[in-house]
mmCIF file of C-alpha atoms and ligand atoms in Angstrom:
data_model
loop_
_atom_site.group_PDB
_atom_site.id
_atom_site.type_symbol
_atom_site.label_atom_id
_atom_site.label_comp_id
_atom_site.label_asym_id
_atom_site.label_seq_id
_atom_site.Cartn_x
_atom_site.Cartn_y
_atom_site.Cartn_z
ATOM 1 C CA MET Y 1359 20.370 35.985 18.596
ATOM 2 C CA PRO Y 1360 22.042 37.679 21.655
ATOM 3 C CA HIS Y 1361 20.298 36.764 24.741
ATOM 4 C CA PHE Y 1362 20.577 38.957 28.187
ATOM 5 C CA ASP Y 1363 19.434 38.542 31.522
ATOM 6 C CA LEU Y 1364 18.524 42.197 32.146
ATOM 7 C CA TYR Y 1365 18.393 43.106 35.783
ATOM 8 C CA PHE Y 1366 16.824 46.119 37.176
ATOM 9 C CA LYS Y 1367 18.161 47.030 40.564
ATOM 10 C CA THR Y 1368 14.686 48.091 41.996
ATOM 11 C CA GLU Y 1369 11.313 47.121 41.362
ATOM 12 C CA ALA Y 1370 10.516 50.854 40.528
ATOM 13 C CA LEU Y 1371 13.025 50.934 37.909
ATOM 14 C CA ARG Y 1372 11.903 48.055 36.240
ATOM 15 C CA GLN Y 1373 8.274 49.323 36.433
ATOM 16 C CA ARG Y 1374 9.448 52.624 34.761
ATOM 17 C CA LEU Y 1375 11.590 51.158 32.272
ATOM 18 C CA GLU Y 1376 10.352 47.504 31.148
ATOM 19 C CA PRO Y 1377 7.412 48.856 29.066
ATOM 20 C CA HIS Y 1378 9.653 50.886 27.130
ATOM 21 C CA LEU Y 1379 11.922 48.151 26.260
ATOM 22 C CA GLN Y 1380 10.052 47.412 22.994
ATOM 23 C CA LEU Y 1381 12.243 50.345 21.529
ATOM 24 C CA ILE Y 1382 15.032 47.699 21.379
ATOM 25 C CA PRO Y 1383 14.575 45.267 18.289
ATOM 26 C CA PRO Y 1384 13.597 41.800 19.084
ATOM 27 C CA PHE Y 1385 17.253 40.792 17.721
ATOM 28 C CA PHE Y 1386 17.862 41.400 21.201
ATOM 29 C CA GLU Y 1387 16.153 38.913 23.709
ATOM 30 C CA PHE Y 1388 16.027 39.727 27.487
ATOM 31 C CA THR Y 1389 14.810 37.660 30.556
ATOM 32 C CA VAL Y 1390 13.971 40.519 32.945
ATOM 33 C CA GLN Y 1391 14.732 40.276 36.371
ATOM 34 C CA THR Y 1392 14.568 42.338 39.795
ATOM 35 C CA GLY Y 1393 17.882 42.970 41.699
ATOM 36 C CA ALA Y 1394 21.357 42.884 41.216
ATOM 37 C CA PRO Y 1395 23.489 40.381 39.645
ATOM 38 C CA GLU Y 1396 27.086 39.425 40.875
ATOM 39 C CA VAL Y 1397 29.282 42.635 40.010
ATOM 40 C CA ARG Y 1398 33.022 43.820 40.035
ATOM 41 C CA TYR Y 1399 34.551 47.170 39.756
ATOM 42 C CA PHE Y 1400 37.159 48.865 37.615
ATOM 43 C CA ASP Y 1401 40.057 50.617 38.585
ATOM 44 C CA GLN Y 1402 38.710 52.938 41.519
ATOM 45 C CA LYS Y 1403 41.488 55.517 40.947
ATOM 46 C CA ASP Y 1404 39.788 56.294 37.556
ATOM 47 C CA PRO Y 1405 37.309 59.121 37.869
ATOM 48 C CA MET Y 1406 35.432 57.716 34.899
ATOM 49 C CA TRP Y 1407 34.490 54.254 36.587
ATOM 50 C CA LYS Y 1408 34.896 54.884 40.459
ATOM 51 C CA GLY Y 1409 32.052 53.143 42.262
ATOM 52 C CA PHE Y 1410 30.666 51.962 38.903
ATOM 53 C CA PRO Y 1411 29.174 48.049 38.889
ATOM 54 C CA PHE Y 1412 29.870 45.803 35.973
ATOM 55 C CA PRO Y 1413 28.291 42.377 35.820
ATOM 56 C CA VAL Y 1414 30.842 39.117 36.264
ATOM 57 C CA PRO Y 1415 28.379 36.635 34.445
ATOM 58 C CA ALA Y 1416 28.345 36.659 30.836
ATOM 59 C CA GLY Y 1417 24.942 37.616 29.002
ATOM 60 C CA THR Y 1418 24.099 39.958 31.899
ATOM 61 C CA VAL Y 1419 22.877 43.601 31.728
ATOM 62 C CA TYR Y 1420 22.680 45.756 34.995
ATOM 63 C CA VAL Y 1421 20.469 48.881 35.080
ATOM 64 C CA PHE Y 1422 21.014 50.535 38.407
ATOM 65 C CA ASP Y 1423 20.330 54.192 40.019
ATOM 66 C CA ASP Y 1424 23.065 54.391 42.972
ATOM 67 C CA ALA Y 1425 24.382 57.721 43.494
ATOM 68 C CA ILE Y 1426 28.205 56.957 42.641
ATOM 69 C CA PRO Y 1427 31.301 59.229 42.067
ATOM 70 C CA ALA Y 1428 31.732 57.840 38.428
ATOM 71 C CA ARG Y 1429 31.730 59.774 35.310
ATOM 72 C CA ALA Y 1430 30.431 57.255 33.128
ATOM 73 C CA LEU Y 1431 26.740 56.707 32.421
ATOM 74 C CA GLY Y 1432 27.113 53.145 31.122
ATOM 75 C CA GLY Y 1433 29.573 50.528 29.853
ATOM 76 C CA GLY Y 1434 29.393 47.464 27.755
ATOM 77 C CA MET Y 1435 31.539 44.760 26.485
ATOM 78 C CA ASP Y 1436 31.953 41.030 26.132
ATOM 79 C CA MET Y 1437 28.478 40.145 26.511
ATOM 80 C CA ARG Y 1438 28.122 42.265 29.512
ATOM 81 C CA ALA Y 1439 26.747 45.765 29.960
ATOM 82 C CA SER Y 1440 26.137 48.218 32.930
ATOM 83 C CA VAL Y 1441 23.973 51.315 32.645
ATOM 84 C CA ARG Y 1442 23.174 54.177 35.413
ATOM 85 C CA VAL Y 1443 20.346 56.073 35.596
ATOM 86 C CA THR Y 1444 20.582 59.424 37.405
ATOM 87 C CA ARG Y 1445 18.425 61.706 39.159
ATOM 88 C CA GLU Y 1446 18.674 63.883 36.298
ATOM 89 C CA ASP Y 1447 17.390 61.320 33.799
ATOM 90 C CA ARG Y 1448 13.811 62.506 33.047
ATOM 91 C CA ASP Y 1449 13.412 60.843 29.676
ATOM 92 C CA ASP Y 1450 12.727 56.975 29.868
ATOM 93 C CA GLU Y 1451 13.367 56.490 26.299
ATOM 94 C CA ALA Y 1452 16.693 58.152 26.377
ATOM 95 C CA ILE Y 1453 17.623 55.807 29.160
ATOM 96 C CA ILE Y 1454 16.393 52.783 26.682
ATOM 97 C CA LEU Y 1455 18.538 54.205 24.144
ATOM 98 C CA ARG Y 1456 21.443 54.145 26.772
ATOM 99 C CA ILE Y 1457 20.806 50.804 27.181
ATOM 100 C CA TRP Y 1458 20.749 49.857 23.478
ATOM 101 C CA HIS Y 1459 23.928 51.508 23.072
ATOM 102 C CA GLU Y 1460 25.702 49.681 25.621
ATOM 103 C CA ILE Y 1461 24.650 46.277 24.519
ATOM 104 C CA LEU Y 1462 25.804 47.013 20.847
ATOM 105 C CA HIS Y 1463 28.984 47.359 22.675
ATOM 106 C CA ALA Y 1464 28.554 43.964 24.218
ATOM 107 C CA ILE Y 1465 28.326 42.396 21.264
ATOM 108 C CA GLY Y 1466 30.983 43.847 19.419
ATOM 109 C CA GLN Y 1467 29.611 46.814 17.426
ATOM 110 C CA PRO Y 1468 31.057 50.348 16.851
ATOM 111 C CA ALA Y 1469 28.153 52.349 19.005
ATOM 112 C CA ASP Y 1470 30.585 54.977 19.565
ATOM 113 C CA ASP Y 1471 31.086 55.835 15.828
ATOM 114 C CA MET Y 1472 27.645 57.452 14.715
ATOM 115 C CA ALA Y 1473 29.516 60.702 13.062
ATOM 116 C CA ARG Y 1474 32.675 58.815 12.025
ATOM 117 C CA ARG Y 1475 30.897 56.213 10.114
ATOM 118 C CA ALA Y 1476 27.780 58.484 8.915
ATOM 119 C CA GLY Y 1477 28.705 57.590 5.590
ATOM 120 C CA GLU Y 1478 28.040 53.949 5.979
ATOM 121 C CA TRP Y 1479 25.030 53.997 7.540
ATOM 122 C CA GLN Y 1480 22.875 56.933 6.551
ATOM 123 C CA SER Y 1481 20.632 56.959 3.554
ATOM 124 C CA VAL Y 1482 21.166 59.948 0.949
ATOM 125 C CA SER Y 1483 18.181 61.629 2.270
ATOM 126 C CA GLU Y 1484 19.278 61.222 5.765
ATOM 127 C CA ARG Y 1485 22.861 62.412 4.706
ATOM 128 C CA LEU Y 1486 21.169 65.534 3.411
ATOM 129 C CA MET Y 1487 19.454 66.068 6.538
ATOM 130 C CA TRP Y 1488 22.275 65.306 8.504
ATOM 131 C CA ALA Y 1489 24.509 67.852 6.605
ATOM 132 C CA ALA Y 1490 21.484 70.512 7.066
ATOM 133 C CA TRP Y 1491 21.495 69.864 10.796
ATOM 134 C CA GLN Y 1492 25.089 70.224 11.113
ATOM 135 C CA SER Y 1493 25.035 73.467 9.288
ATOM 136 C CA LEU Y 1494 22.682 74.716 12.094
ATOM 137 C CA SER Y 1495 25.339 73.515 14.421
ATOM 138 C CA ARG Y 1496 22.962 71.157 16.215
ATOM 139 C CA PRO Y 1497 24.722 68.525 17.951
ATOM 140 C CA GLY Y 1498 24.397 65.008 16.357
ATOM 141 C CA ASP Y 1499 24.125 63.477 19.610
ATOM 142 C CA VAL Y 1500 20.348 63.165 19.808
ATOM 143 C CA PRO Y 1501 17.777 60.346 20.351
ATOM 144 C CA PHE Y 1502 16.423 61.107 16.779
ATOM 145 C CA TRP Y 1503 19.860 59.936 15.292
ATOM 146 C CA HIS Y 1504 20.699 57.560 17.845
ATOM 147 C CA ARG Y 1505 17.753 55.661 17.142
ATOM 148 C CA LYS Y 1506 18.585 55.452 13.491
ATOM 149 C CA PHE Y 1507 22.026 54.394 13.918
ATOM 150 C CA TYR Y 1508 21.669 51.724 16.685
ATOM 151 C CA SER Y 1509 18.824 50.320 14.211
ATOM 152 C CA ARG Y 1510 21.535 50.201 11.303
ATOM 153 C CA LEU Y 1511 24.016 48.841 13.881
ATOM 154 C CA THR Y 1512 21.465 46.072 14.804
ATOM 155 C CA GLU Y 1513 20.738 44.935 11.461
ATOM 156 C CA ARG Y 1514 24.556 44.902 10.794
ATOM 157 C CA ALA Y 1515 24.804 42.591 13.883
ATOM 158 C CA ALA Y 1516 21.901 40.415 12.500
ATOM 159 C CA ARG Y 1517 23.954 39.954 9.273
ATOM 160 C CA GLY Y 1518 26.749 38.580 11.269
ATOM 161 C CA ARG Y 1519 29.218 41.830 10.819
ATOM 162 C CA GLN Y 1520 31.296 43.026 13.710
ATOM 163 C CA ASP Y 1521 34.077 45.829 13.434
HETATM 164 ZN ZN1 ZN F 258 29.880 53.847 23.853
#
């Protein structure tokens, strides 16, 4: 089971988000900390990542709320993940889903492929619902579907499968 040291930059962030962590299945184990891990920065000329801190030590997740120029809200790879909370973020569960998304990347799961791999992870009834949803031109990128998809990817990881 993957274990992460999960750093919330401030006590306020920790108190706000830690109670919702149970949304993420216990396959992922966390040791919660307050503060910042050692971080590095990606290409500072890339507007996607400008000023975006990323953990150096393996097995580390960093959740921060700095106002930075980067467009990215999260990144995850190679047993490391970083998630940003913005001033516009009102939905705490959506932030937890963002953490779940990035730690799936961190363990090598295809977290971006929800729509492309719909045939692989949806049940028959979900497929019908998905088709109806799309015929109403609703965006699939919503917590309802994220939760289902991330649950299936987590089960997949627990069975030892990667890409
Ligand atoms: Zn992603």
